[in-house]
CSV table of N, CA and C in Angstrom, one decimal:
chain,number,residue,atom,x,y,z
A,12,UNK,N,30.8,9.1,18.3
A,12,UNK,CA,31.2,8.4,17.1
A,12,UNK,C,30.3,6.8,17.6
A,13,UNK,N,29.1,6.6,16.8
A,13,UNK,CA,27.9,5.4,18.2
A,13,UNK,C,29.2,4.1,17.2
A,14,UNK,N,29.1,2.8,18.1
A,14,UNK,CA,29.5,1.6,17.5
A,14,UNK,C,28.7,1.0,17.0
A,15,UNK,N,29.8,1.1,15.1
A,15,UNK,CA,29.2,0.4,14.2
A,15,UNK,C,29.7,-1.0,13.9
A,16,UNK,N,30.2,-1.6,15.0
A,16,UNK,CA,29.4,-3.1,14.9
A,16,UNK,C,28.3,-3.6,15.5
A,17,UNK,N,27.8,-2.8,16.7
A,17,UNK,CA,26.4,-2.9,17.0
A,17,UNK,C,25.3,-2.9,16.3
A,18,UNK,N,25.5,-1.8,15.5
A,18,UNK,CA,24.5,-1.7,14.4
A,18,UNK,C,24.9,0.0,13.7
A,19,UNK,N,25.6,-0.3,12.5
A,19,UNK,CA,25.6,0.7,11.5
A,19,UNK,C,24.6,1.6,10.7
A,20,UNK,N,25.1,2.4,10.3
A,20,UNK,CA,23.9,3.0,9.4
A,20,UNK,C,23.2,2.3,8.7
A,21,UNK,N,23.9,1.9,8.0
A,21,UNK,CA,22.6,1.0,7.1
A,21,UNK,C,21.7,0.0,7.5
A,22,UNK,N,22.5,-0.8,9.1
A,22,UNK,CA,21.4,-1.7,9.6
A,22,UNK,C,20.1,-0.9,10.4
A,23,UNK,N,20.6,0.1,10.6
A,23,UNK,CA,19.3,1.3,10.5
A,23,UNK,C,19.0,1.3,10.2
A,24,UNK,N,18.3,2.1,8.6
A,24,UNK,CA,17.7,2.4,8.0
A,24,UNK,C,17.2,1.4,7.0
A,25,UNK,N,18.0,-0.2,7.5
A,25,UNK,CA,16.7,-1.0,7.1
A,25,UNK,C,16.2,-1.5,7.7
A,26,UNK,N,16.1,-1.1,9.4
A,26,UNK,CA,15.4,-1.3,10.5
A,26,UNK,C,14.1,-0.9,10.7
A,27,UNK,N,14.7,0.9,10.0
A,27,UNK,CA,13.4,1.5,9.7
A,27,UNK,C,11.8,0.7,8.4
A,28,UNK,N,13.5,0.8,7.6
A,28,UNK,CA,12.3,-0.1,5.7
A,28,UNK,C,11.6,-1.2,7.0
A,29,UNK,N,11.8,-1.5,7.6
A,29,UNK,CA,10.7,-2.6,7.6
A,29,UNK,C,9.9,-2.2,8.5
A,30,UNK,N,9.7,-1.1,9.7
A,30,UNK,CA,8.1,-1.1,9.5
A,30,UNK,C,8.0,0.0,9.2
A,31,UNK,N,8.3,0.3,7.5
A,31,UNK,CA,7.3,0.9,6.7
A,31,UNK,C,8.2,2.4,6.4
A,32,UNK,N,9.7,2.7,7.5
A,32,UNK,CA,9.1,4.1,7.3
A,32,UNK,C,10.6,4.7,6.7
A,33,UNK,N,10.7,5.7,5.5
A,33,UNK,CA,12.3,6.1,5.0
A,33,UNK,C,12.4,7.3,6.0
A,34,UNK,N,14.6,6.2,6.3
A,34,UNK,CA,15.4,6.8,7.5
A,34,UNK,C,16.3,7.8,6.4
A,35,UNK,N,16.2,8.5,6.9
A,35,UNK,CA,17.4,10.0,6.6
A,35,UNK,C,18.2,10.4,7.5
A,36,UNK,N,19.2,10.7,8.0
A,36,UNK,CA,20.1,11.4,9.1
A,36,UNK,C,20.3,12.6,8.8
A,37,UNK,N,20.4,13.2,9.4
A,37,UNK,CA,20.1,15.3,9.2
A,37,UNK,C,22.2,15.6,9.6
A,38,UNK,N,23.1,16.2,9.1
A,38,UNK,CA,24.1,16.6,10.0
A,38,UNK,C,23.6,17.7,11.2
A,39,UNK,N,24.0,17.5,11.7
A,39,UNK,CA,23.4,18.8,13.4
A,39,UNK,C,24.1,19.9,13.2
A,40,UNK,N,25.0,19.9,12.7
A,40,UNK,CA,26.6,21.0,12.5
A,40,UNK,C,26.2,21.6,11.3
A,41,UNK,N,25.4,21.7,11.0
A,41,UNK,CA,25.6,22.2,9.0
A,41,UNK,C,23.3,21.8,9.5
A,42,UNK,N,23.5,21.3,9.5
A,42,UNK,CA,21.1,21.3,9.1
A,42,UNK,C,21.8,20.7,8.0
A,43,UNK,N,22.1,19.6,7.2
A,43,UNK,CA,21.7,19.8,6.4
A,43,UNK,C,21.2,17.6,5.9
A,44,UNK,N,20.6,17.6,5.2
A,44,UNK,CA,20.4,15.7,5.0
A,44,UNK,C,20.9,15.4,4.6
A,45,UNK,N,21.1,13.8,4.6
A,45,UNK,CA,22.1,12.9,4.5
A,45,UNK,C,21.5,11.7,4.2
A,46,UNK,N,21.8,11.6,2.9
A,46,UNK,CA,21.5,9.8,2.2
A,46,UNK,C,22.3,9.3,1.2
A,47,UNK,N,22.6,8.3,1.5
A,47,UNK,CA,22.5,7.0,1.8
A,47,UNK,C,23.3,7.6,3.0
A,48,UNK,N,23.0,5.7,3.9
A,48,UNK,CA,23.6,5.9,5.0
A,48,UNK,C,24.7,6.4,5.9
A,49,UNK,N,25.1,6.7,6.8
A,49,UNK,CA,26.1,6.8,7.1
A,49,UNK,C,27.4,7.4,8.2
A,50,UNK,N,28.3,6.7,8.3
A,50,UNK,CA,29.0,7.2,9.4
A,50,UNK,C,29.3,8.4,9.6
A,51,UNK,N,29.9,9.1,9.0
A,51,UNK,CA,29.8,10.5,9.1
A,51,UNK,C,29.2,11.3,7.8
A,52,UNK,N,29.0,12.7,8.3
A,52,UNK,CA,28.4,13.8,6.7
A,52,UNK,C,29.7,14.1,5.5
A,53,UNK,N,29.1,13.5,4.8
A,53,UNK,CA,30.1,13.8,3.4
A,53,UNK,C,30.4,15.6,3.8
A,54,UNK,N,29.9,16.2,3.6
A,54,UNK,CA,30.6,17.3,3.7
A,54,UNK,C,30.8,18.0,5.0
A,55,UNK,N,30.5,17.7,6.3
A,55,UNK,CA,31.1,18.0,7.2
A,55,UNK,C,33.0,17.0,7.9
A,56,UNK,N,31.8,15.6,7.5
A,56,UNK,CA,33.1,15.2,7.9
A,56,UNK,C,32.7,15.0,8.9
A,57,UNK,N,31.8,15.3,10.6
A,57,UNK,CA,31.3,15.3,11.7
A,57,UNK,C,30.1,14.0,11.9
A,58,UNK,N,30.5,13.1,12.6
A,58,UNK,CA,29.6,11.9,13.3
A,58,UNK,C,28.6,12.6,14.5
A,59,UNK,N,28.3,13.5,13.7
A,59,UNK,CA,27.4,13.7,14.8
A,59,UNK,C,26.3,14.2,13.6
A,60,UNK,N,25.0,12.9,13.4
A,60,UNK,CA,24.5,12.3,13.2
A,60,UNK,C,22.9,12.6,13.6
A,61,UNK,N,22.1,12.7,13.0
A,61,UNK,CA,20.5,12.4,13.5
A,61,UNK,C,19.4,11.8,12.8
A,62,UNK,N,19.0,10.5,12.9
A,62,UNK,CA,18.2,9.7,12.0
A,62,UNK,C,16.8,10.5,13.2
A,63,UNK,N,16.0,10.5,11.6
A,63,UNK,CA,14.7,11.4,10.9
A,63,UNK,C,13.7,10.7,10.1
A,64,UNK,N,12.7,10.8,10.4
A,64,UNK,CA,12.3,9.9,9.2
A,64,UNK,C,11.2,10.9,8.0
A,65,UNK,N,10.9,10.6,6.9
A,65,UNK,CA,10.3,11.3,5.9
A,65,UNK,C,9.0,10.7,5.8
A,66,UNK,N,9.0,11.9,4.9
A,66,UNK,CA,7.1,12.0,4.5
A,66,UNK,C,7.0,11.2,3.4
A,67,UNK,N,7.7,11.1,3.4
A,67,UNK,CA,8.3,10.0,1.8
A,67,UNK,C,7.0,10.4,0.9
A,68,UNK,N,7.0,12.2,1.1
A,68,UNK,CA,6.5,13.4,-0.6
A,68,UNK,C,7.5,13.4,-1.5
A,69,UNK,N,7.6,13.6,-2.7
A,69,UNK,CA,8.9,13.5,-3.0
A,69,UNK,C,8.5,14.0,-5.3
A,70,UNK,N,9.8,14.3,-6.0
A,70,UNK,CA,9.2,15.0,-7.3
A,70,UNK,C,10.5,14.3,-7.9
A,71,UNK,N,9.8,14.1,-9.2
A,71,UNK,CA,10.9,13.2,-10.2
A,71,UNK,C,11.4,14.1,-10.1
A,72,UNK,N,13.6,14.6,-9.8
A,72,UNK,CA,13.8,14.4,-11.0
A,72,UNK,C,14.5,14.3,-12.2
A,73,UNK,N,14.8,12.9,-12.7
A,73,UNK,CA,14.9,13.0,-13.9
A,73,UNK,C,14.9,10.6,-13.9
A,74,UNK,N,15.1,10.6,-15.2
A,74,UNK,CA,13.5,9.8,-15.3
A,74,UNK,C,14.3,9.0,-16.6
A,75,UNK,N,14.5,7.4,-16.2
A,75,UNK,CA,14.9,6.8,-17.7
A,75,UNK,C,14.2,5.6,-17.8
A,76,UNK,N,13.5,5.3,-18.5
A,76,UNK,CA,13.1,4.1,-19.7
A,76,UNK,C,14.6,2.8,-19.7
A,77,UNK,N,14.1,1.8,-19.1
A,77,UNK,CA,14.7,0.2,-19.3
A,77,UNK,C,13.7,-0.3,-19.8
A,78,UNK,N,14.7,-1.1,-21.2
A,78,UNK,CA,14.1,-1.9,-21.6
A,78,UNK,C,15.0,-3.6,-21.8
A,79,UNK,N,14.5,-4.2,-21.3
A,79,UNK,CA,15.2,-5.8,-21.4
A,79,UNK,C,14.2,-6.6,-22.4
A,80,UNK,N,15.2,-7.7,-23.3
A,80,UNK,CA,14.9,-8.6,-23.4
A,80,UNK,C,13.2,-9.5,-23.3
A,81,UNK,N,12.1,-9.6,-23.3
A,81,UNK,CA,10.8,-9.7,-23.2
A,81,UNK,C,10.5,-9.4,-22.3
A,82,UNK,N,10.9,-8.7,-22.0
A,82,UNK,CA,10.4,-8.2,-20.4
A,82,UNK,C,9.5,-6.5,-20.7
A,83,UNK,N,8.4,-6.3,-19.7
A,83,UNK,CA,7.8,-5.3,-20.2
A,83,UNK,C,9.2,-3.9,-19.4
A,84,UNK,N,9.2,-3.2,-19.9
A,84,UNK,CA,9.6,-2.0,-19.4
A,84,UNK,C,9.3,-1.4,-18.9
A,85,UNK,N,10.8,-0.6,-18.0
A,85,UNK,CA,10.8,0.2,-17.0
A,85,UNK,C,10.9,0.8,-16.2
A,86,UNK,N,11.2,2.1,-15.4
A,86,UNK,CA,12.3,3.1,-15.0
A,86,UNK,C,12.9,3.0,-13.7
A,87,UNK,N,14.1,3.6,-14.6
A,87,UNK,CA,13.9,4.3,-13.4
A,87,UNK,C,14.1,5.2,-12.9
A,88,UNK,N,14.7,6.0,-11.5
A,88,UNK,CA,14.4,7.7,-11.2
A,88,UNK,C,15.0,8.5,-10.4
A,89,UNK,N,15.5,9.8,-10.0
A,89,UNK,CA,16.1,9.6,-9.2
A,89,UNK,C,15.1,11.3,-8.3
A,90,UNK,N,14.7,11.2,-7.3
A,90,UNK,CA,13.0,11.1,-6.3
A,90,UNK,C,13.8,12.0,-5.8
A,91,UNK,N,13.6,14.2,-5.7
A,91,UNK,CA,14.1,14.9,-4.7
A,91,UNK,C,13.3,15.0,-3.8
A,92,UNK,N,13.2,14.8,-2.6
A,92,UNK,CA,12.7,14.5,-0.9
A,92,UNK,C,12.3,15.3,-0.4
A,93,UNK,N,11.4,16.2,-0.7
A,93,UNK,CA,10.9,17.1,0.6
A,93,UNK,C,11.5,17.6,1.4
A,94,UNK,N,12.1,16.8,1.9
A,94,UNK,CA,13.5,17.4,3.3
A,94,UNK,C,14.5,17.3,2.7
A,95,UNK,N,15.3,17.6,1.5
A,95,UNK,CA,15.8,18.2,0.7
A,95,UNK,C,17.5,17.0,0.6
A,96,UNK,N,16.9,16.0,0.5
A,96,UNK,CA,17.4,14.6,0.0
A,96,UNK,C,17.4,14.3,-1.2
A,97,UNK,N,18.0,14.1,-2.7
A,97,UNK,CA,17.7,12.7,-4.0
A,97,UNK,C,18.4,11.4,-3.3
A,98,UNK,N,17.6,10.4,-3.8
A,98,UNK,CA,17.9,8.2,-4.1
A,98,UNK,C,17.2,8.6,-5.3
A,99,UNK,N,17.6,6.9,-5.9
A,99,UNK,CA,17.7,6.7,-7.1
A,99,UNK,C,16.3,5.2,-6.4
A,100,UNK,N,15.9,5.5,-7.2
A,100,UNK,CA,14.5,4.8,-7.2
A,100,UNK,C,13.9,4.1,-8.4
A,101,UNK,N,12.1,4.0,-8.4
A,101,UNK,CA,11.6,3.5,-9.6
A,101,UNK,C,10.2,3.7,-9.0
A,102,UNK,N,9.2,4.7,-9.8
A,102,UNK,CA,7.8,4.7,-9.5
A,102,UNK,C,7.3,4.0,-10.7
A,103,UNK,N,6.9,2.9,-9.5
A,103,UNK,CA,5.5,2.3,-10.1
A,103,UNK,C,4.0,2.3,-10.4
A,104,UNK,N,3.4,1.0,-11.0
A,104,UNK,CA,1.5,1.9,-11.0
A,104,UNK,C,1.5,1.9,-12.1
A,105,UNK,N,2.7,2.8,-13.0
A,105,UNK,CA,2.2,3.6,-14.2
A,105,UNK,C,3.3,3.3,-15.4
A,106,UNK,N,2.7,3.1,-16.1
A,106,UNK,CA,3.4,3.1,-17.4
A,106,UNK,C,4.9,3.6,-17.4
A,107,UNK,N,5.8,2.6,-17.7
A,107,UNK,CA,7.0,3.1,-17.3
A,107,UNK,C,7.6,5.2,-17.8
A,108,UNK,N,7.1,5.2,-19.3
A,108,UNK,CA,7.4,5.7,-20.4
A,108,UNK,C,6.3,6.5,-19.9
A,109,UNK,N,5.6,6.8,-18.8
A,109,UNK,CA,4.5,8.3,-18.0
A,109,UNK,C,5.6,8.3,-17.1
A,110,UNK,N,6.4,8.1,-16.4
A,110,UNK,CA,7.2,8.5,-15.1
A,110,UNK,C,7.3,10.2,-16.3
A,111,UNK,N,7.1,10.9,-15.4
A,111,UNK,CA,7.5,12.6,-16.1
A,111,UNK,C,7.9,13.0,-14.5
A,112,UNK,N,9.3,14.3,-15.1
A,112,UNK,CA,10.0,15.0,-14.4
A,112,UNK,C,9.1,16.3,-13.9
A,113,UNK,N,9.6,16.1,-12.8
A,113,UNK,CA,8.2,17.3,-11.6
A,113,UNK,C,6.5,16.4,-11.4
A,114,UNK,N,6.9,15.1,-11.9
A,114,UNK,CA,5.8,14.3,-11.0
A,114,UNK,C,6.1,14.5,-9.2
A,115,UNK,N,4.7,14.4,-8.7
A,115,UNK,CA,4.6,14.4,-7.9
A,115,UNK,C,4.4,12.7,-7.1
A,116,UNK,N,5.4,12.3,-6.3
A,116,UNK,CA,5.3,11.2,-5.9
A,116,UNK,C,5.4,10.4,-4.6
A,117,UNK,N,5.0,9.5,-4.3
A,117,UNK,CA,5.0,9.3,-2.7
A,117,UNK,C,5.3,8.1,-2.5
A,118,UNK,N,5.6,8.0,-0.9
A,118,UNK,CA,7.5,6.6,-1.0
A,118,UNK,C,5.3,5.5,-0.7
A,119,UNK,N,6.5,4.3,-1.3
A,119,UNK,CA,6.1,3.3,-0.1
A,119,UNK,C,6.3,1.9,-0.1
A,120,UNK,N,6.5,1.3,0.4
A,120,UNK,CA,7.9,0.4,1.4
A,120,UNK,C,7.8,-1.0,0.9
A,121,UNK,N,8.1,-1.5,-0.4
A,121,UNK,CA,8.7,-2.7,-0.7
A,121,UNK,C,8.4,-3.9,0.9
A,122,UNK,N,8.1,-5.4,1.4
A,122,UNK,CA,8.4,-6.0,1.9
A,122,UNK,C,9.9,-6.8,2.2
A,123,UNK,N,10.4,-6.9,1.4
A,123,UNK,CA,11.4,-7.5,1.1
A,123,UNK,C,10.9,-9.2,1.0
A,124,UNK,N,12.3,-10.3,1.7
A,124,UNK,CA,12.3,-11.5,1.9
A,124,UNK,C,12.9,-12.0,2.6
A,125,UNK,N,13.0,-13.8,2.4
A,125,UNK,CA,14.3,-14.2,2.3
A,125,UNK,C,15.8,-13.9,2.2
A,126,UNK,N,15.6,-13.1,0.5
A,126,UNK,CA,16.8,-12.8,-0.2
A,126,UNK,C,16.9,-11.9,-0.5
A,127,UNK,N,16.0,-11.0,0.1
A,127,UNK,CA,16.8,-9.2,-0.5
A,127,UNK,C,16.1,-8.4,0.9
A,128,UNK,N,16.3,-7.3,1.4
A,128,UNK,CA,16.0,-6.5,2.1
A,128,UNK,C,15.0,-5.4,1.6
A,129,UNK,N,13.9,-5.2,2.2
A,129,UNK,CA,13.0,-4.0,2.3
A,129,UNK,C,13.3,-3.4,1.9
A,130,UNK,N,13.0,-2.9,0.7
A,130,UNK,CA,13.0,-1.2,0.1
A,130,UNK,C,12.3,-0.3,-0.1
A,131,UNK,N,12.5,1.2,-0.4
A,131,UNK,CA,11.4,2.3,-0.7
A,131,UNK,C,11.1,2.3,-2.1
A,132,UNK,N,9.7,2.2,-3.3
A,132,UNK,CA,9.1,2.9,-4.5
A,132,UNK,C,8.6,4.0,-4.3
A,133,UNK,N,8.7,4.7,-5.8
A,133,UNK,CA,7.0,5.0,-5.5
A,133,UNK,C,6.3,5.1,-6.6
A,134,UNK,N,5.1,5.7,-5.9
A,134,UNK,CA,4.1,5.5,-6.6
A,134,UNK,C,3.4,7.4,-7.0
A,135,UNK,N,3.0,7.3,-7.7
A,135,UNK,CA,2.1,8.8,-8.8
A,135,UNK,C,1.0,9.2,-7.7
A,136,UNK,N,1.5,10.4,-6.8
A,136,UNK,CA,0.4,10.7,-6.5
A,136,UNK,C,-0.3,11.3,-7.7
A,137,UNK,N,0.2,12.5,-8.8
A,137,UNK,CA,-1.1,12.5,-10.3
A,137,UNK,C,0.3,12.0,-11.6
A,138,UNK,N,-0.9,11.6,-12.2
A,138,UNK,CA,-0.1,11.4,-13.5
A,138,UNK,C,0.1,12.6,-14.1
A,139,UNK,N,-0.6,13.6,-13.7
A,139,UNK,CA,-0.5,15.5,-14.4
A,139,UNK,C,0.0,16.1,-13.2
A,140,UNK,N,1.4,16.3,-13.0
A,140,UNK,CA,2.5,17.0,-11.9
A,140,UNK,C,1.6,18.7,-11.4
A,141,UNK,N,0.4,19.6,-12.1
A,141,UNK,CA,0.5,20.5,-11.6
A,141,UNK,C,-0.3,19.8,-11.0
A,142,UNK,N,-1.7,18.7,-10.9
A,142,UNK,CA,-3.0,18.6,-10.0
A,142,UNK,C,-2.0,17.8,-9.0
A,143,UNK,N,-1.8,18.2,-7.4
A,143,UNK,CA,-1.3,17.3,-6.7
A,143,UNK,C,-2.7,16.7,-6.2
A,144,UNK,N,-1.9,15.4,-6.1
A,144,UNK,CA,-3.3,15.5,-4.9
A,144,UNK,C,-2.3,14.5,-3.0
A,145,UNK,N,-3.5,13.8,-2.2
A,145,UNK,CA,-2.9,14.6,-1.8
A,145,UNK,C,-2.9,12.3,-1.4
A,146,UNK,N,-2.8,11.8,-2.1
A,146,UNK,CA,-3.5,10.3,-2.0
A,146,UNK,C,-2.7,9.6,-2.9
A,147,UNK,N,-2.6,8.0,-2.9
A,147,UNK,CA,-2.0,8.0,-4.6
A,147,UNK,C,-3.4,7.2,-5.3
A,148,UNK,N,-3.1,7.5,-6.2
A,148,UNK,CA,-4.0,6.8,-7.1
A,148,UNK,C,-4.3,5.3,-6.6
A,149,UNK,N,-5.7,5.1,-7.7
A,149,UNK,CA,-5.8,3.8,-7.4
A,149,UNK,C,-6.8,3.3,-9.3
A,150,UNK,N,-6.0,2.1,-9.3
A,150,UNK,CA,-5.6,1.0,-9.7
A,150,UNK,C,-6.5,1.9,-11.1
A,151,UNK,N,-8.6,1.9,-11.2
A,151,UNK,CA,-9.8,2.5,-12.5
A,151,UNK,C,-8.3,3.6,-12.8
A,152,UNK,N,-8.2,5.4,-11.4
A,152,UNK,CA,-7.7,6.1,-11.4
A,152,UNK,C,-6.7,6.4,-12.7
A,153,UNK,N,-5.8,4.9,-12.5
A,153,UNK,CA,-5.0,4.5,-13.1
A,153,UNK,C,-4.2,3.9,-14.6
A,154,UNK,N,-5.8,3.5,-14.7
A,154,UNK,CA,-6.2,3.3,-16.1
A,154,UNK,C,-6.5,2.3,-16.1
A,155,UNK,N,-6.3,1.2,-15.0
A,155,UNK,CA,-6.6,0.1,-14.5
A,155,UNK,C,-5.4,-1.5,-15.3
A,156,UNK,N,-4.5,-0.8,-15.4
A,156,UNK,CA,-3.5,-1.6,-16.1
A,156,UNK,C,-2.4,-1.1,-14.8
A,157,UNK,N,-1.0,-2.0,-14.0
A,157,UNK,CA,0.0,-1.6,-13.7
A,157,UNK,C,0.8,-3.0,-14.6
A,158,UNK,N,1.7,-2.5,-13.9
A,158,UNK,CA,2.8,-3.3,-15.1
A,158,UNK,C,3.3,-4.3,-14.2
A,159,UNK,N,3.6,-5.4,-14.0
A,159,UNK,CA,5.1,-6.5,-12.9
A,159,UNK,C,5.5,-5.6,-11.9
A,160,UNK,N,5.6,-6.4,-10.7
A,160,UNK,CA,6.6,-5.5,-10.6
A,160,UNK,C,8.3,-5.9,-10.4
A,161,UNK,N,9.0,-5.2,-10.5
A,161,UNK,CA,10.5,-6.1,-10.5
A,161,UNK,C,11.3,-5.8,-9.5
A,162,UNK,N,11.5,-6.4,-8.7
A,162,UNK,CA,13.1,-7.1,-7.9
A,162,UNK,C,14.1,-5.8,-7.7
A,163,UNK,N,14.1,-5.1,-8.8
A,163,UNK,CA,15.9,-4.8,-8.3
A,163,UNK,C,15.3,-3.6,-9.5
A,164,UNK,N,16.3,-2.3,-9.4
A,164,UNK,CA,16.4,-1.5,-10.7
A,164,UNK,C,17.0,-1.3,-11.0
A,165,UNK,N,18.2,-2.2,-10.8
A,165,UNK,CA,19.4,-2.2,-11.8
A,165,UNK,C,19.9,-1.9,-13.1
A,166,UNK,N,20.0,-1.9,-14.6
A,166,UNK,CA,20.7,-3.0,-15.1
A,166,UNK,C,20.9,-4.0,-16.1
A,167,UNK,N,20.7,-4.4,-16.8
A,167,UNK,CA,21.1,-6.3,-16.8
A,167,UNK,C,21.1,-6.3,-18.0
A,168,UNK,N,22.3,-7.2,-18.6
A,168,UNK,CA,22.4,-8.0,-19.8
A,168,UNK,C,22.5,-6.7,-20.9
A,169,UNK,N,22.8,-7.8,-21.8
A,169,UNK,CA,23.1,-6.8,-23.5
A,169,UNK,C,21.7,-6.6,-23.8
A,170,UNK,N,22.0,-6.0,-25.1
A,170,UNK,CA,20.2,-5.2,-25.0
A,170,UNK,C,19.9,-3.8,-24.5
A,171,UNK,N,19.7,-4.1,-24.2
A,171,UNK,CA,19.0,-2.9,-22.8
A,171,UNK,C,19.4,-1.0,-23.6
A,172,UNK,N,18.3,-0.9,-23.8
A,172,UNK,CA,18.2,1.0,-24.4
A,172,UNK,C,17.3,1.0,-23.5
A,173,UNK,N,17.6,2.0,-23.0
A,173,UNK,CA,17.0,3.6,-22.7
A,173,UNK,C,16.9,4.7,-22.8
A,174,UNK,N,15.8,5.2,-22.4
A,174,UNK,CA,15.5,7.3,-23.2
A,174,UNK,C,15.6,7.4,-21.8
A,175,UNK,N,16.3,8.8,-22.0
A,175,UNK,CA,16.9,9.0,-20.6
A,175,UNK,C,16.6,10.7,-20.7
A,176,UNK,N,15.9,10.9,-19.8
A,176,UNK,CA,15.6,12.3,-19.8
A,176,UNK,C,15.9,13.3,-17.8
A,177,UNK,N,16.1,13.9,-18.0
A,177,UNK,CA,16.7,14.5,-16.8
A,177,UNK,C,16.2,16.4,-17.1
A,178,UNK,N,15.8,16.9,-15.7
A,178,UNK,CA,15.4,18.5,-14.9
A,178,UNK,C,16.1,18.6,-16.0
A,179,UNK,N,15.3,20.1,-15.9
A,179,UNK,CA,17.3,21.8,-15.9
A,179,UNK,C,17.6,21.7,-14.9
A,180,UNK,N,19.3,22.0,-14.9
A,180,UNK,CA,19.7,22.6,-13.8
A,180,UNK,C,19.4,24.1,-13.5
A,181,UNK,N,20.3,24.2,-12.2
A,181,UNK,CA,19.5,25.8,-11.3
A,181,UNK,C,20.0,26.5,-12.4
A,182,UNK,N,21.4,26.4,-13.2
A,182,UNK,CA,21.3,27.3,-13.9
A,182,UNK,C,21.1,27.6,-15.6
A,183,UNK,N,20.1,26.6,-16.2
A,183,UNK,CA,19.4,26.8,-17.0
A,183,UNK,C,19.8,26.4,-18.1
A,184,UNK,N,20.4,25.6,-18.1
A,184,UNK,CA,21.1,24.2,-18.9
A,184,UNK,C,21.0,23.0,-18.8
A,185,UNK,N,20.4,22.1,-19.6
A,185,UNK,CA,20.1,20.9,-19.1
A,185,UNK,C,20.7,19.8,-18.3
A,186,UNK,N,20.3,18.9,-18.1
A,186,UNK,CA,20.6,17.8,-16.6
A,186,UNK,C,21.1,16.8,-17.8
A,187,UNK,N,22.2,16.5,-16.7
A,187,UNK,CA,23.8,15.5,-17.5
A,187,UNK,C,23.4,14.8,-19.0
A,188,UNK,N,22.3,14.2,-18.6
A,188,UNK,CA,21.7,12.7,-19.4
A,188,UNK,C,21.1,13.3,-20.6
A,189,UNK,N,20.5,15.2,-20.2
A,189,UNK,CA,19.3,15.0,-21.1
A,189,UNK,C,19.4,15.5,-22.5
A,190,UNK,N,19.4,14.9,-23.6
A,190,UNK,CA,19.3,15.4,-24.9
A,190,UNK,C,20.4,13.9,-25.5
A,191,UNK,N,20.7,12.9,-24.8
A,191,UNK,CA,21.7,11.9,-25.4
A,191,UNK,C,20.7,10.8,-25.9
A,192,UNK,N,19.5,10.8,-26.0
A,192,UNK,CA,18.9,9.5,-27.1
A,192,UNK,C,19.2,8.3,-25.7
A,193,UNK,N,19.4,7.2,-26.9
A,193,UNK,CA,19.5,5.7,-26.3
A,193,UNK,C,20.8,6.1,-26.2
A,194,UNK,N,20.5,5.3,-24.0
A,194,UNK,CA,22.0,5.3,-24.6
A,194,UNK,C,22.1,4.0,-24.1
A,195,UNK,N,22.8,3.0,-24.1
A,195,UNK,CA,23.3,1.3,-23.9
A,195,UNK,C,24.2,1.2,-23.1
């Protein structure tokens, strides 16, 4: 096992983010991706983990719109990365209500500052998931309006409303949050 006092998995992940890379681990015992960074693989308990860099392409698995008082709405999304892991983030440069399940997205790193570490967010490859593009859309292609960035994706304070959508489960049923309507 690596010396965690010298370099924790979180520190390694943050160093990759600082370089503009979305890093993840793979358990070499069963070849499964591991994300969020860990000292041991959750499925096997093995410390035999290798760092890899994601290509940063993924698909929106689930999304919700968060409404804050006196602020524009924002989305929180679960993204299935092409390498086989899922992460929570948000999709920027598109109206929060326009983020759709199945939408193809690409990662973009927020650089961070003296108060916050760098972190990954996503941008739409295409507003229509049936039209895959190989580059992010320009502001003109997105309709010219981009909503302001938010530094966090968590829920804050009272009066928060969310409209939640989730992908159907592999068995054909709806995801855990589907059909709930407004969440408080």
